[in-house]
Amino acid sequence: MHIRLLSILAASAAFFAVAADAEEAIVTSKSLTLEAALEVAQGALAACRKDGYQIAVSVIDRGGNQQVNLRDRLAGPHTTDTAYRKAWTAVSFRTDTSALAKTAEAGPAWAIRGVTNALPLGGGVLIRDGDGTMLGAVG
């Protein structure tokens, strides 16, 4: 037991010795608060209602994790999955899906259509902060 503990301590010390600075071994990132994600989702839902559309909307973080999912009363059963996949595609490929849809129609980017969960259709929009850092996406 004592030897195992020493091995773990030695491995830990070696890890931190390799990193020139302990801060270099830690990555920080920005993320949306739940309140901000909800505000984005409600804004998208309101805009679509104003235009006469019943939709679902999904807001995901930069890692593809769903933060908010809203579905209007008359939105079809497919819309929740579609909204998530549009947002996921925007985050995964780091571009709005309307631009991606054009490049995925034909040519080398066509293979995107075969990526699990990818949905290169318009409607997935990146959410960025004032510095341009990607925080997530809405679909």
PDB file of C-alpha atoms in Angstrom:
ATOM      1  CA  MET A   1       0.000   0.000   0.000  1.00  0.00           C
ATOM      2  CA  HIS A   2       2.836   2.357   0.917  1.00  0.00           C
ATOM      3  CA  ILE A   3       4.624   1.637  -2.396  1.00  0.00           C
ATOM      4  CA  ARG A   4       1.437   2.331  -4.360  1.00  0.00           C
ATOM      5  CA  LEU A   5       1.009   5.701  -2.646  1.00  0.00           C
ATOM      6  CA  LEU A   6       4.630   6.598  -3.402  1.00  0.00           C
ATOM      7  CA  SER A   7       4.123   5.625  -7.054  1.00  0.00           C
ATOM      8  CA  ILE A   8       1.086   7.879  -7.323  1.00  0.00           C
ATOM      9  CA  LEU A   9       2.937  10.769  -5.696  1.00  0.00           C
ATOM     10  CA  ALA A  10       5.940  10.278  -7.983  1.00  0.00           C
ATOM     11  CA  ALA A  11       3.729  10.221 -11.076  1.00  0.00           C
ATOM     12  CA  SER A  12       1.944  13.374  -9.929  1.00  0.00           C
ATOM     13  CA  ALA A  13       5.237  15.142  -9.268  1.00  0.00           C
ATOM     14  CA  ALA A  14       6.543  14.105 -12.685  1.00  0.00           C
ATOM     15  CA  PHE A  15       3.412  15.465 -14.367  1.00  0.00           C
ATOM     16  CA  PHE A  16       3.776  18.873 -12.778  1.00  0.00           C
ATOM     17  CA  ALA A  17       7.541  18.912 -13.345  1.00  0.00           C
ATOM     18  CA  VAL A  18       6.940  18.453 -17.092  1.00  0.00           C
ATOM     19  CA  ALA A  19       4.636  21.450 -17.212  1.00  0.00           C
ATOM     20  CA  ALA A  20       6.827  24.538 -17.077  1.00  0.00           C
ATOM     21  CA  ASP A  21       4.087  26.359 -15.260  1.00  0.00           C
ATOM     22  CA  ALA A  22       1.113  24.780 -13.475  1.00  0.00           C
ATOM     23  CA  GLU A  23      -1.163  27.356 -15.085  1.00  0.00           C
ATOM     24  CA  GLU A  24      -0.243  26.003 -18.526  1.00  0.00           C
ATOM     25  CA  ALA A  25      -1.769  22.671 -17.522  1.00  0.00           C
ATOM     26  CA  ILE A  26      -5.156  24.269 -16.882  1.00  0.00           C
ATOM     27  CA  VAL A  27      -7.471  25.550 -19.592  1.00  0.00           C
ATOM     28  CA  THR A  28     -10.268  27.950 -18.783  1.00  0.00           C
ATOM     29  CA  SER A  29     -13.208  28.741 -21.004  1.00  0.00           C
ATOM     30  CA  LYS A  30     -16.234  31.000 -20.973  1.00  0.00           C
ATOM     31  CA  SER A  31     -19.763  29.656 -20.936  1.00  0.00           C
ATOM     32  CA  LEU A  32     -23.302  30.958 -21.036  1.00  0.00           C
ATOM     33  CA  THR A  33     -25.239  31.101 -17.816  1.00  0.00           C
ATOM     34  CA  LEU A  34     -28.525  29.226 -17.788  1.00  0.00           C
ATOM     35  CA  GLU A  35     -30.315  32.576 -17.650  1.00  0.00           C
ATOM     36  CA  ALA A  36     -28.506  33.850 -20.762  1.00  0.00           C
ATOM     37  CA  ALA A  37     -29.173  30.593 -22.634  1.00  0.00           C
ATOM     38  CA  LEU A  38     -32.863  30.782 -21.710  1.00  0.00           C
ATOM     39  CA  GLU A  39     -33.021  34.391 -22.909  1.00  0.00           C
ATOM     40  CA  VAL A  40     -31.510  33.384 -26.273  1.00  0.00           C
ATOM     41  CA  ALA A  41     -33.991  30.508 -26.624  1.00  0.00           C
ATOM     42  CA  GLN A  42     -36.980  32.665 -25.714  1.00  0.00           C
ATOM     43  CA  GLY A  43     -35.848  35.340 -28.179  1.00  0.00           C
ATOM     44  CA  ALA A  44     -35.582  32.805 -31.008  1.00  0.00           C
ATOM     45  CA  LEU A  45     -38.985  31.342 -30.144  1.00  0.00           C
ATOM     46  CA  ALA A  46     -40.596  34.807 -30.078  1.00  0.00           C
ATOM     47  CA  ALA A  47     -39.043  35.793 -33.424  1.00  0.00           C
ATOM     48  CA  CYS A  48     -40.330  32.629 -35.089  1.00  0.00           C
ATOM     49  CA  ARG A  49     -43.802  33.041 -33.569  1.00  0.00           C
ATOM     50  CA  LYS A  50     -43.889  36.598 -34.926  1.00  0.00           C
ATOM     51  CA  ASP A  51     -43.195  35.176 -38.401  1.00  0.00           C
ATOM     52  CA  GLY A  52     -45.932  32.566 -37.951  1.00  0.00           C
ATOM     53  CA  TYR A  53     -43.753  29.529 -37.239  1.00  0.00           C
ATOM     54  CA  GLN A  54     -44.230  26.978 -34.472  1.00  0.00           C
ATOM     55  CA  ILE A  55     -40.758  25.670 -33.670  1.00  0.00           C
ATOM     56  CA  ALA A  56     -38.501  24.077 -31.125  1.00  0.00           C
ATOM     57  CA  VAL A  57     -35.277  25.789 -30.112  1.00  0.00           C
ATOM     58  CA  SER A  58     -32.164  24.373 -28.521  1.00  0.00           C
ATOM     59  CA  VAL A  59     -29.264  26.249 -26.948  1.00  0.00           C
ATOM     60  CA  ILE A  60     -26.097  24.250 -26.394  1.00  0.00           C
ATOM     61  CA  ASP A  61     -22.758  25.079 -24.832  1.00  0.00           C
ATOM     62  CA  ARG A  62     -19.416  24.990 -26.628  1.00  0.00           C
ATOM     63  CA  GLY A  63     -19.060  21.291 -25.774  1.00  0.00           C
ATOM     64  CA  GLY A  64     -22.354  20.327 -27.420  1.00  0.00           C
ATOM     65  CA  ASN A  65     -24.264  19.902 -24.154  1.00  0.00           C
ATOM     66  CA  GLN A  66     -27.849  21.050 -24.216  1.00  0.00           C
ATOM     67  CA  GLN A  67     -28.591  23.938 -21.852  1.00  0.00           C
ATOM     68  CA  VAL A  68     -32.121  24.846 -22.933  1.00  0.00           C
ATOM     69  CA  ASN A  69     -34.727  23.131 -25.076  1.00  0.00           C
ATOM     70  CA  LEU A  70     -38.085  24.789 -25.751  1.00  0.00           C
ATOM     71  CA  ARG A  71     -40.861  23.464 -27.996  1.00  0.00           C
ATOM     72  CA  ASP A  72     -43.871  25.513 -29.017  1.00  0.00           C
ATOM     73  CA  ARG A  73     -47.311  23.933 -28.580  1.00  0.00           C
ATOM     74  CA  LEU A  74     -47.907  23.072 -32.230  1.00  0.00           C
ATOM     75  CA  ALA A  75     -44.330  22.331 -33.273  1.00  0.00           C
ATOM     76  CA  GLY A  76     -43.911  18.913 -34.849  1.00  0.00           C
ATOM     77  CA  PRO A  77     -42.408  16.022 -32.923  1.00  0.00           C
ATOM     78  CA  HIS A  78     -39.248  16.122 -35.065  1.00  0.00           C
ATOM     79  CA  THR A  79     -38.438  19.736 -34.197  1.00  0.00           C
ATOM     80  CA  THR A  80     -36.723  19.162 -30.842  1.00  0.00           C
ATOM     81  CA  ASP A  81     -34.192  16.787 -32.394  1.00  0.00           C
ATOM     82  CA  THR A  82     -33.752  19.032 -35.437  1.00  0.00           C
ATOM     83  CA  ALA A  83     -33.103  22.108 -33.277  1.00  0.00           C
ATOM     84  CA  TYR A  84     -30.489  20.281 -31.208  1.00  0.00           C
ATOM     85  CA  ARG A  85     -28.754  18.864 -34.287  1.00  0.00           C
ATOM     86  CA  LYS A  86     -28.569  22.274 -35.990  1.00  0.00           C
ATOM     87  CA  ALA A  87     -27.010  23.832 -32.885  1.00  0.00           C
ATOM     88  CA  TRP A  88     -24.664  20.843 -32.444  1.00  0.00           C
ATOM     89  CA  THR A  89     -23.548  21.104 -36.072  1.00  0.00           C
ATOM     90  CA  ALA A  90     -22.783  24.821 -35.700  1.00  0.00           C
ATOM     91  CA  VAL A  91     -20.634  24.172 -32.612  1.00  0.00           C
ATOM     92  CA  SER A  92     -18.951  21.090 -34.031  1.00  0.00           C
ATOM     93  CA  PHE A  93     -17.931  22.762 -37.292  1.00  0.00           C
ATOM     94  CA  ARG A  94     -17.563  26.230 -35.708  1.00  0.00           C
ATOM     95  CA  THR A  95     -19.721  27.935 -38.301  1.00  0.00           C
ATOM     96  CA  ASP A  96     -23.356  28.884 -38.816  1.00  0.00           C
ATOM     97  CA  THR A  97     -25.211  26.063 -40.529  1.00  0.00           C
ATOM     98  CA  SER A  98     -26.564  28.264 -43.333  1.00  0.00           C
ATOM     99  CA  ALA A  99     -22.976  28.692 -44.593  1.00  0.00           C
ATOM    100  CA  LEU A 100     -22.231  25.029 -43.997  1.00  0.00           C
ATOM    101  CA  ALA A 101     -25.354  23.967 -45.921  1.00  0.00           C
ATOM    102  CA  LYS A 102     -24.038  25.664 -49.057  1.00  0.00           C
ATOM    103  CA  THR A 103     -20.664  23.930 -48.887  1.00  0.00           C
ATOM    104  CA  ALA A 104     -22.255  20.566 -48.068  1.00  0.00           C
ATOM    105  CA  GLU A 105     -24.511  20.533 -51.148  1.00  0.00           C
ATOM    106  CA  ALA A 106     -21.820  19.137 -53.404  1.00  0.00           C
ATOM    107  CA  GLY A 107     -18.081  18.765 -53.460  1.00  0.00           C
ATOM    108  CA  PRO A 108     -15.638  17.697 -50.757  1.00  0.00           C
ATOM    109  CA  ALA A 109     -17.771  18.956 -47.841  1.00  0.00           C
ATOM    110  CA  TRP A 110     -20.640  16.680 -48.890  1.00  0.00           C
ATOM    111  CA  ALA A 111     -19.270  14.034 -46.499  1.00  0.00           C
ATOM    112  CA  ILE A 112     -20.441  16.211 -43.592  1.00  0.00           C
ATOM    113  CA  ARG A 113     -23.910  14.753 -44.156  1.00  0.00           C
ATOM    114  CA  GLY A 114     -22.580  11.381 -43.002  1.00  0.00           C
ATOM    115  CA  VAL A 115     -21.380  12.637 -39.607  1.00  0.00           C
ATOM    116  CA  THR A 116     -23.608  11.386 -36.783  1.00  0.00           C
ATOM    117  CA  ASN A 117     -25.836  14.222 -35.482  1.00  0.00           C
ATOM    118  CA  ALA A 118     -24.660  16.651 -38.183  1.00  0.00           C
ATOM    119  CA  LEU A 119     -27.500  18.530 -39.867  1.00  0.00           C
ATOM    120  CA  PRO A 120     -26.131  21.063 -42.346  1.00  0.00           C
ATOM    121  CA  LEU A 121     -29.370  23.008 -42.817  1.00  0.00           C
ATOM    122  CA  GLY A 122     -29.862  26.685 -42.102  1.00  0.00           C
ATOM    123  CA  GLY A 123     -30.929  27.563 -38.571  1.00  0.00           C
ATOM    124  CA  GLY A 124     -27.895  26.726 -36.434  1.00  0.00           C
ATOM    125  CA  VAL A 125     -26.215  29.950 -35.308  1.00  0.00           C
ATOM    126  CA  LEU A 126     -23.090  30.337 -33.186  1.00  0.00           C
ATOM    127  CA  ILE A 127     -23.290  32.396 -30.005  1.00  0.00           C
ATOM    128  CA  ARG A 128     -20.143  34.491 -29.455  1.00  0.00           C
ATOM    129  CA  ASP A 129     -19.097  37.008 -26.853  1.00  0.00           C
ATOM    130  CA  GLY A 130     -17.868  40.510 -27.668  1.00  0.00           C
ATOM    131  CA  ASP A 131     -14.337  39.207 -28.256  1.00  0.00           C
ATOM    132  CA  GLY A 132     -15.551  36.625 -30.779  1.00  0.00           C
ATOM    133  CA  THR A 133     -15.092  33.652 -28.442  1.00  0.00           C
ATOM    134  CA  MET A 134     -17.576  30.887 -29.214  1.00  0.00           C
ATOM    135  CA  LEU A 135     -19.862  30.243 -26.241  1.00  0.00           C
ATOM    136  CA  GLY A 136     -22.275  27.816 -27.871  1.00  0.00           C
ATOM    137  CA  ALA A 137     -25.006  27.808 -30.480  1.00  0.00           C
ATOM    138  CA  VAL A 138     -28.741  28.052 -30.955  1.00  0.00           C
ATOM    139  CA  GLY A 139     -30.717  25.885 -33.332  1.00  0.00           C
TER     140      GLY A 139
END
